[in-house]
Amino acid sequence: MSAYILRRLLYALPILFGVNLFTFLLFFGLNSPDDIARMQLGAKYTTTEAIERWKAERGYDKPMFWNPARAGMEKLGDTLFVDKSLRMFTFDFGRAGDGHDIAREIRSRMWPSLAVALPTFVLGLFAAIVFALLLVFFRATVLDFWGVALCVAMMSISSMFYIIGGQWLVSKTWALVPVSGYAGGIDMARFLGLPVLIGVVAGLGAGTRWYRTIFLEEISRDYVRTARAKGLSELAVLFRHVLRNALIPILTGVVVVIPSLFLGSLLMESFFAIPGLGSYTIDAIRSQDFAVVRAMVFIGSVLYIVGLILTDLSYTLADPRIRLG
Amino acid sequence: MNVQPVLLLTDLLVFALILVALALAVRARNHAPSRDAWRRVGRRPAAMGAAVILLVFAVIGFLDSLHYREPLPPAPGEAAAAQPRYSAEVLSVLDALLAPLRLQTEKTYSAPFARQLFQRETIEQPGGGQARIHPRLVYGARHLQPEDSLLADIARRLAWTPLVALAASGLLLLALAAPGARRHPGGLRAAMRRILSGRGTLAWRAVLVVAFLLALLIAAGIALAPHYHILGTDKVGQDVLYLSLKSVRTGLVIGTLTTLIMLPFAISLGIAAGYMGGWVDDAVQYLYTVLNAIPSVLLIAASVLMMQVAIDTHPQWFDTAAQRADARLLALCAILGITSWTGLCRLLRGETLKLRELDYVQAARAFGASTAAILQRHILPNVMHIVLINVVLDFSGLVLAEAVLSYVGIGVDPGTISFGSMINMARTELAREPIVWWSLTSAFIFMFVLVLSANLLADAVRDAFDPGGGR
């Protein structure tokens, strides 16, 4: 097992290097550091000296891949690519536009993100699977038809309307919880209830429909007929047999997003003013802080690859026939 | 009036898309399996109703894609020049049709069918002194005297609309029944009865019902829109109905052009990787794994930010603001395409891996057919159903994504009217007291109808074309 994990981690390196190179080309190939400097400084002060100073202060005054002014390995080492891009492999992301250390900011901001995203994820998954099993239980009836119709209608509503509508109804009209904000400790529940509820409801339509198709595929198998033939109740068949056998396709889609929960949700955190990584990213996008966006892209890819490895590991737990090696 | 036609980049691609769609439609007509599959789509009432709604949206989007510039009147004291000069403002045929809506702007918010502005203003009274009143609107309901009843006026103007809608759907029924009347006994009357009772080969009754409802709505809009702000006005006094109709094109362009741009890459790389294997397969797999590993929102954010820098630092690339906004829209489509082609590419690779082992492909190879010929003649036609299913399934997701991206600030140009920009402007309005609900509601309804129709049609297409499906 550990040999397998080690090998997967080694496989991940070329992919991360590709991500790194791709983002580097995206950020520095399309626009030269001069363009970015001019953009950040605004039209007023764009003298050549100002641009040079801006670049020197932030370490952008190096060649991209090859520095002929240096000797030996420094020719490759003292370049933008190594300094701004490859260095991220050590989780050193440099400083943001406001001078704060990005890595430290990320470490403190990922917990609020997780506090919203984890309950949303768990409750959303639970609700979707339960509703899907109910629809499958009532399959080919009027209830199933209208349930699926409701799912399609719910999928067709932009998540922003769920957020805006939920804030308006629960916070403004009923005045049950604050509209937005965040606090630690016991107060957290007051602030997190609404975003979690909205997150669950917003994902319910698509989730229910997706799991329903998975269960329907499973329910026409032979073992289900056997289970029914030996006299099990339909509910026992669904929850004990179908659900467990449908775990593999469910895990495929679910486990891969678990590490990415740290990143939070851009929309939720922005609307509810939660100081997590999602709102950090939005702030960086709006203030055009490229260093932060670059760091978030890198972390996002790392978490995604971790998710892929976890998915494979989870298969061995769900299905004893699968051996990794 | 001499106008100067303007061909924006997205217009060009929209026309190309229409041509491609027509060519594919002709092909599907002459190709028995896809004709049967489309028949299966046509038997679903929900799909046919959704198709009618989408057709109306498509017509709106098409009219909004015919752009032109109006000539400027010659400057005073100047003879009419041989070379007329044109306004910098790029208009579309839809703008011309909606001219009353576009030009009748109020000062600020006003509720649907309102006579007065939504906010009080301090007015100098003629006899001296000031008063805080709701001023009358400049255009909305200006024909009404204070004592006139609003409802009576609306009822009077709407009186003829059911007749028009009935007539329109009656004509449609005749047109639908006419081809069947010749082939079947009983003539026109029996053919019409068959359609109305829902016993026809396709779900024409759903088409008629939806067409009647749409005709009713459109007729009501034509009757009322020049005299009222049916959906109210927004913060700067623009008619919300106009904004909603203009948003349709942006949504459609993003939903369709994104796939049009990414399809060539996804198809060629996917089937090449699956068929050739070896280093081609490795390279393509590496490419889409890398792109897949980056969370799509972040990849889009990074790409859009860099595109913004490129556009902002090179103002000389664009003549008019419309061109800049258009280039941005197209770039957004391309960026969304980069992030969304990986899924289709992987599916096509997998399907090609299966197909290449089949007997007829082996036989073609044994006969010495070239790789290109095999890919084109034997592989490509047999993966097209996957492409089609993917295209229709992606559409609604892309329309929804546009709204989110525009909210985050990495969507369309701020000057482009879209659902996202409407929501973005309207989201603080619910916090006002009393609340301004109409912009958000309009954006919600238009978007919901568009996305729901797309989802219903996509479901039917998937069920009809997916051979292993039956889900």
XYZ file of C-alpha atoms in Angstrom, chain B:
471
model
C -31.424 55.302 -44.300
C -27.920 54.217 -45.203
C -26.445 52.260 -42.401
C -23.040 50.681 -42.204
C -23.194 46.959 -41.417
C -20.793 45.931 -38.668
C -19.560 42.383 -38.451
C -18.271 41.651 -34.976
C -16.185 38.531 -34.427
C -18.872 36.786 -32.447
C -21.448 37.632 -35.143
C -19.254 35.888 -37.668
C -19.022 32.826 -35.469
C -22.755 32.895 -34.782
C -23.417 32.802 -38.537
C -20.857 30.018 -38.925
C -22.623 28.133 -36.149
C -25.974 28.492 -37.895
C -24.463 27.170 -41.131
C -22.914 24.217 -39.314
C -26.245 23.480 -37.628
C -28.076 23.601 -40.965
C -25.515 21.325 -42.605
C -25.804 18.853 -39.750
C -29.599 19.014 -39.945
C -29.506 18.129 -43.653
C -27.104 15.284 -42.901
C -29.297 13.973 -40.096
C -32.278 13.983 -42.482
C -30.499 11.705 -44.932
C -29.045 9.446 -42.280
C -31.529 6.889 -40.998
C -30.177 6.252 -37.466
C -29.941 9.917 -36.538
C -33.311 10.597 -38.132
C -34.810 7.940 -35.887
C -33.052 9.362 -32.857
C -34.386 12.842 -33.587
C -37.863 11.340 -33.973
C -37.500 9.890 -30.490
C -36.659 13.404 -29.265
C -39.682 14.737 -31.118
C -42.056 12.353 -29.376
C -41.310 13.885 -25.986
C -43.761 16.735 -25.336
C -41.408 18.423 -22.861
C -38.578 18.392 -25.395
C -40.730 19.806 -28.199
C -42.108 22.558 -25.965
C -38.599 23.399 -24.818
C -37.429 23.471 -28.434
C -40.065 26.080 -29.304
C -38.953 28.287 -26.415
C -35.299 27.865 -27.387
C -36.184 28.749 -30.979
C -37.703 32.042 -29.822
C -34.608 32.752 -27.735
C -32.456 31.887 -30.749
C -34.389 34.318 -32.951
C -33.885 37.061 -30.356
C -30.186 36.232 -30.231
C -29.913 36.192 -34.017
C -31.634 39.579 -34.387
C -29.238 40.879 -31.775
C -26.309 39.596 -33.828
C -27.076 41.705 -36.926
C -25.067 44.788 -36.044
C -24.832 48.126 -37.801
C -23.810 51.732 -37.240
C -26.094 54.642 -37.984
C -24.822 57.538 -40.117
C -24.317 60.813 -38.305
C -26.164 63.859 -39.622
C -23.706 66.221 -41.331
C -22.306 68.864 -39.000
C -24.018 72.259 -39.305
C -22.521 74.465 -41.986
C -21.002 71.474 -43.754
C -22.195 70.100 -47.069
C -23.250 66.471 -47.149
C -19.945 64.729 -47.560
C -19.380 62.024 -50.134
C -18.111 59.807 -47.352
C -20.785 59.772 -44.637
C -19.518 59.457 -41.110
C -21.000 56.886 -38.790
C -21.908 56.937 -35.162
C -19.464 55.188 -32.828
C -22.378 53.358 -31.236
C -22.923 49.867 -32.646
C -26.584 48.882 -32.720
C -28.327 45.662 -33.652
C -31.580 44.916 -35.441
C -33.011 43.988 -32.070
C -32.081 47.446 -30.779
C -33.937 48.972 -33.704
C -37.011 46.836 -33.028
C -36.891 47.701 -29.353
C -36.132 51.370 -29.985
C -38.960 52.585 -27.709
C -37.634 50.466 -24.849
C -34.027 51.411 -25.449
C -34.572 55.142 -25.710
C -37.284 55.681 -23.107
C -35.004 55.834 -20.098
C -36.169 57.260 -16.827
C -34.094 58.928 -14.173
C -33.780 55.959 -11.835
C -35.761 53.050 -10.361
C -39.430 52.665 -11.138
C -41.614 49.678 -10.383
C -43.338 47.625 -13.109
C -46.266 49.564 -14.609
C -45.494 52.493 -12.319
C -46.528 56.050 -13.047
C -44.026 57.602 -10.696
C -40.402 57.219 -9.847
C -39.678 54.816 -7.037
C -37.861 57.377 -4.923
C -39.032 60.698 -3.574
C -37.356 63.782 -4.851
C -37.298 67.315 -3.575
C -39.147 69.481 -6.060
C -39.277 73.274 -6.098
C -42.947 74.132 -6.094
C -44.168 76.874 -8.410
C -45.450 79.007 -5.547
C -42.184 78.749 -3.636
C -41.204 76.178 -1.055
C -40.212 72.557 -1.575
C -42.016 69.252 -1.474
C -40.843 65.635 -1.269
C -42.896 63.765 -3.840
C -42.581 60.863 -6.260
C -42.144 62.639 -9.612
C -44.078 61.407 -12.638
C -42.153 59.204 -15.051
C -41.055 60.802 -18.293
C -42.261 57.934 -20.475
C -43.909 55.203 -18.405
C -47.716 55.522 -18.378
C -47.459 59.138 -19.499
C -50.710 58.877 -21.454
C -52.672 58.255 -18.261
C -54.389 61.108 -16.465
C -54.167 60.934 -12.664
C -57.796 59.856 -12.405
C -57.518 57.104 -15.084
C -57.533 53.513 -13.915
C -54.350 51.610 -14.678
C -56.062 48.219 -14.844
C -58.756 49.449 -17.229
C -56.109 50.814 -19.581
C -54.096 47.584 -19.492
C -57.232 45.496 -20.090
C -58.201 47.688 -23.039
C -54.782 47.341 -24.607
C -54.650 43.585 -24.018
C -58.156 42.949 -25.392
C -56.970 41.907 -28.860
C -53.960 39.818 -27.824
C -55.745 36.451 -27.248
C -57.224 36.740 -30.732
C -53.813 37.289 -32.267
C -52.319 34.417 -30.305
C -55.177 32.141 -31.316
C -54.816 33.136 -34.950
C -51.066 32.551 -34.846
C -51.346 29.096 -33.317
C -54.220 28.288 -35.698
C -51.983 29.096 -38.641
C -49.259 26.958 -37.121
C -51.736 24.081 -36.750
C -52.700 24.406 -40.417
C -49.071 24.423 -41.462
C -48.330 21.358 -39.374
C -51.369 19.441 -40.574
C -50.997 20.241 -44.273
C -48.207 17.745 -45.091
C -50.012 14.923 -43.259
C -53.341 15.685 -44.941
C -52.101 14.579 -48.317
C -50.689 11.279 -47.179
C -53.497 10.107 -44.907
C -57.170 9.523 -45.573
C -59.580 11.988 -44.042
C -57.798 15.053 -45.334
C -56.887 18.180 -43.443
C -59.593 17.894 -40.839
C -58.501 14.433 -39.705
C -54.855 15.485 -39.689
C -55.670 18.467 -37.474
C -57.714 16.312 -35.141
C -54.854 13.841 -34.880
C -52.466 16.609 -33.848
C -54.858 18.165 -31.342
C -55.587 14.843 -29.680
C -51.851 14.198 -29.297
C -51.951 11.059 -31.434
C -49.557 12.378 -34.089
C -46.155 10.874 -34.766
C -44.459 13.767 -32.984
C -45.558 15.782 -29.970
C -47.025 18.604 -32.023
C -49.690 19.378 -29.454
C -47.027 20.507 -26.966
C -45.592 22.710 -29.699
C -49.003 24.318 -30.259
C -49.638 24.922 -26.561
C -46.227 26.471 -25.988
C -46.483 28.494 -29.196
C -49.880 29.817 -28.102
C -48.550 30.879 -24.700
C -45.489 32.504 -26.247
C -47.607 34.300 -28.841
C -49.797 35.579 -26.022
C -46.769 36.891 -24.133
C -45.212 38.465 -27.199
C -48.461 40.115 -28.249
C -48.961 41.456 -24.727
C -45.416 42.770 -24.793
C -45.974 44.518 -28.114
C -49.238 45.996 -26.845
C -47.907 47.278 -23.542
C -44.164 47.854 -23.837
C -44.309 51.171 -25.727
C -46.547 52.686 -23.044
C -45.332 51.144 -19.795
C -42.150 49.808 -18.269
C -43.551 46.297 -17.969
C -40.701 45.039 -15.811
C -39.803 48.417 -14.329
C -36.550 50.316 -14.709
C -33.172 49.851 -13.093
C -30.892 52.190 -11.162
C -30.018 54.349 -14.155
C -33.547 54.222 -15.532
C -33.044 51.630 -18.260
C -35.996 49.422 -19.057
C -35.495 46.024 -17.428
C -37.338 44.182 -20.211
C -34.840 45.621 -22.703
C -31.917 44.517 -20.532
C -33.359 41.029 -20.157
C -33.862 40.617 -23.901
C -30.340 41.881 -24.588
C -28.928 39.404 -22.076
C -30.282 36.536 -24.134
C -27.656 36.914 -26.849
C -24.790 36.972 -24.348
C -26.064 33.802 -22.729
C -26.579 32.032 -26.044
C -23.189 33.102 -27.389
C -21.411 31.785 -24.308
C -23.421 28.574 -24.304
C -22.833 27.769 -27.976
C -19.615 29.429 -29.154
C -17.648 27.944 -26.255
C -18.412 24.465 -27.532
C -17.909 25.518 -31.144
C -14.421 26.754 -30.291
C -13.414 23.752 -28.227
C -14.943 21.017 -30.414
C -12.166 20.830 -33.036
C -9.520 20.364 -30.340
C -11.513 17.916 -28.274
C -12.518 15.778 -31.250
C -9.196 15.683 -33.070
C -7.073 15.133 -29.951
C -9.527 12.664 -28.424
C -9.845 10.327 -31.376
C -6.179 10.693 -32.342
C -5.137 9.683 -28.830
C -7.547 6.761 -28.738
C -6.739 5.442 -32.198
C -3.002 5.973 -32.464
C -1.999 5.203 -28.898
C 1.715 5.393 -28.137
C 3.314 8.753 -27.559
C 0.337 10.647 -29.026
C -1.890 9.083 -26.398
C 0.630 9.866 -23.641
C 0.958 13.483 -24.746
C -2.784 14.083 -24.975
C -3.425 12.378 -21.659
C -0.705 14.448 -19.998
C -2.187 17.621 -21.464
C -5.697 17.023 -20.226
C -4.585 15.723 -16.855
C -2.619 18.921 -16.304
C -5.509 21.137 -17.380
C -7.942 19.065 -15.353
C -5.822 19.348 -12.242
C -6.300 23.100 -12.077
C -9.642 23.986 -10.477
C -11.657 25.426 -13.327
C -12.729 28.636 -11.595
C -9.129 29.441 -10.778
C -7.934 28.608 -14.286
C -10.654 30.833 -15.738
C -9.820 33.577 -13.253
C -6.133 33.466 -14.100
C -6.761 33.426 -17.856
C -9.313 36.219 -17.746
C -7.040 38.385 -15.611
C -4.202 38.005 -18.079
C -6.536 38.667 -21.003
C -7.713 41.804 -19.237
C -4.134 43.036 -18.919
C -3.536 42.322 -22.608
C -6.686 44.192 -23.646
C -6.126 47.120 -21.301
C -2.509 47.653 -22.315
C -3.302 47.507 -26.036
C -6.199 49.915 -26.586
C -5.058 50.399 -30.188
C -6.383 46.946 -31.136
C -10.011 48.050 -31.096
C -11.837 50.821 -32.943
C -15.003 50.935 -30.877
C -16.073 49.978 -27.394
C -18.389 47.382 -28.931
C -15.414 45.676 -30.574
C -13.526 45.581 -27.305
C -16.499 44.134 -25.451
C -16.975 41.644 -28.258
C -13.336 40.552 -28.196
C -13.660 40.057 -24.471
C -16.758 37.968 -24.883
C -15.024 35.803 -27.460
C -11.938 35.457 -25.279
C -14.168 34.387 -22.406
C -15.691 31.716 -24.657
C -12.225 30.519 -25.624
C -11.132 30.389 -21.997
C -14.241 28.498 -20.939
C -13.555 26.174 -23.877
C -10.008 25.470 -22.664
C -11.318 24.404 -19.299
C -14.225 22.339 -20.609
C -12.750 20.347 -23.496
C -10.949 17.860 -21.268
C -14.105 15.973 -20.301
C -15.226 15.453 -23.887
C -11.693 14.598 -24.995
C -11.451 11.850 -22.384
C -14.835 10.402 -23.359
C -13.892 10.380 -27.049
C -10.564 8.741 -26.327
C -12.264 5.983 -24.378
C -14.875 5.391 -27.066
C -12.239 5.340 -29.810
C -10.219 2.781 -27.848
C -13.276 0.531 -28.003
C -14.068 1.253 -31.665
C -10.573 0.596 -33.006
C -10.785 -3.055 -32.002
C -14.086 -3.608 -33.839
C -14.132 -5.749 -36.948
C -15.017 -3.092 -39.471
C -12.163 -0.871 -38.376
C -9.774 -3.817 -38.452
C -11.060 -4.650 -41.933
C -10.533 -1.079 -43.135
C -7.001 -1.225 -41.797
C -6.384 -4.567 -43.503
C -7.542 -3.082 -46.793
C -4.829 -0.491 -46.392
C -6.961 2.533 -45.683
C -4.910 5.427 -44.368
C -5.174 6.467 -40.735
C -6.751 9.777 -41.680
C -9.374 8.018 -43.796
C -10.210 5.543 -41.036
C -10.536 8.310 -38.465
C -12.739 10.341 -40.761
C -14.905 7.618 -42.296
C -15.161 5.005 -39.572
C -14.359 6.511 -36.202
C -15.677 10.077 -36.352
C -19.272 9.284 -37.440
C -19.529 6.695 -34.693
C -18.529 9.042 -31.888
C -20.648 11.967 -33.062
C -23.528 11.032 -30.754
C -21.221 11.531 -27.768
C -20.253 14.947 -29.121
C -23.883 15.932 -29.620
C -24.936 14.790 -26.151
C -22.033 16.694 -24.627
C -22.786 19.881 -26.525
C -26.413 20.035 -25.425
C -25.571 19.015 -21.867
C -22.867 21.685 -21.587
C -25.073 24.507 -22.779
C -27.049 25.130 -19.607
C -23.989 24.840 -17.411
C -22.208 27.475 -19.460
C -25.141 29.894 -19.254
C -25.146 29.469 -15.470
C -21.356 29.831 -15.323
C -21.484 33.165 -17.137
C -23.639 34.666 -14.397
C -21.291 33.498 -11.649
C -18.157 34.634 -13.475
C -19.601 38.064 -14.214
C -20.465 38.388 -10.549
C -16.924 37.515 -9.495
C -15.651 40.117 -11.945
C -14.049 37.757 -14.451
C -16.960 37.512 -16.843
C -18.091 39.677 -19.705
C -17.055 43.283 -20.283
C -18.832 45.653 -17.878
C -20.438 47.274 -20.928
C -21.963 44.018 -22.147
C -25.488 43.375 -20.959
C -25.761 39.884 -19.534
C -27.648 37.977 -16.870
C -24.547 38.062 -14.704
C -24.176 41.822 -14.909
C -27.902 42.259 -14.235
C -27.675 40.130 -11.101
C -24.500 41.855 -10.057
C -26.120 45.269 -10.268
C -29.319 44.090 -8.633
C -27.961 42.136 -5.692
C -27.833 45.094 -3.303
C -31.348 46.131 -4.231
C -33.004 43.526 -2.024
C -31.383 45.190 0.975
C -33.124 48.491 0.196
C -36.251 49.525 2.045
C -38.741 49.140 0.396
C -37.085 46.502 -1.705
C -36.437 46.723 -5.436
C -37.332 43.250 -6.587
C -38.025 43.536 -10.310
C -34.534 43.477 -11.888
C -33.590 40.365 -10.012
C -36.939 38.708 -10.678
C -36.698 39.406 -14.404
C -33.163 38.055 -14.630
C -34.305 35.035 -12.647
C -37.312 34.291 -14.880
C -35.494 34.752 -18.186
C -32.527 32.689 -17.065
C -34.689 30.008 -15.499
C -36.787 29.585 -18.658
C -33.695 29.481 -20.879
C -31.769 26.998 -18.742
C -34.801 24.831 -17.984
C -35.659 24.540 -21.690
C -32.067 23.664 -22.458
C -32.038 21.029 -19.716
C -35.293 19.450 -20.899
C -34.107 19.288 -24.487
C -30.706 17.976 -23.421
C -32.339 15.173 -21.442
C -34.383 14.083 -24.427
C -31.365 14.229 -26.736
C -29.282 12.182 -24.335
C -31.961 9.542 -23.955
C -32.500 9.340 -27.716
C -28.866 9.226 -28.816
C -27.199 7.274 -26.024
C -27.327 3.679 -27.266
C -26.255 2.133 -23.974
C -28.419 4.507 -21.979
C -32.083 4.048 -21.455
C -31.659 5.999 -18.242
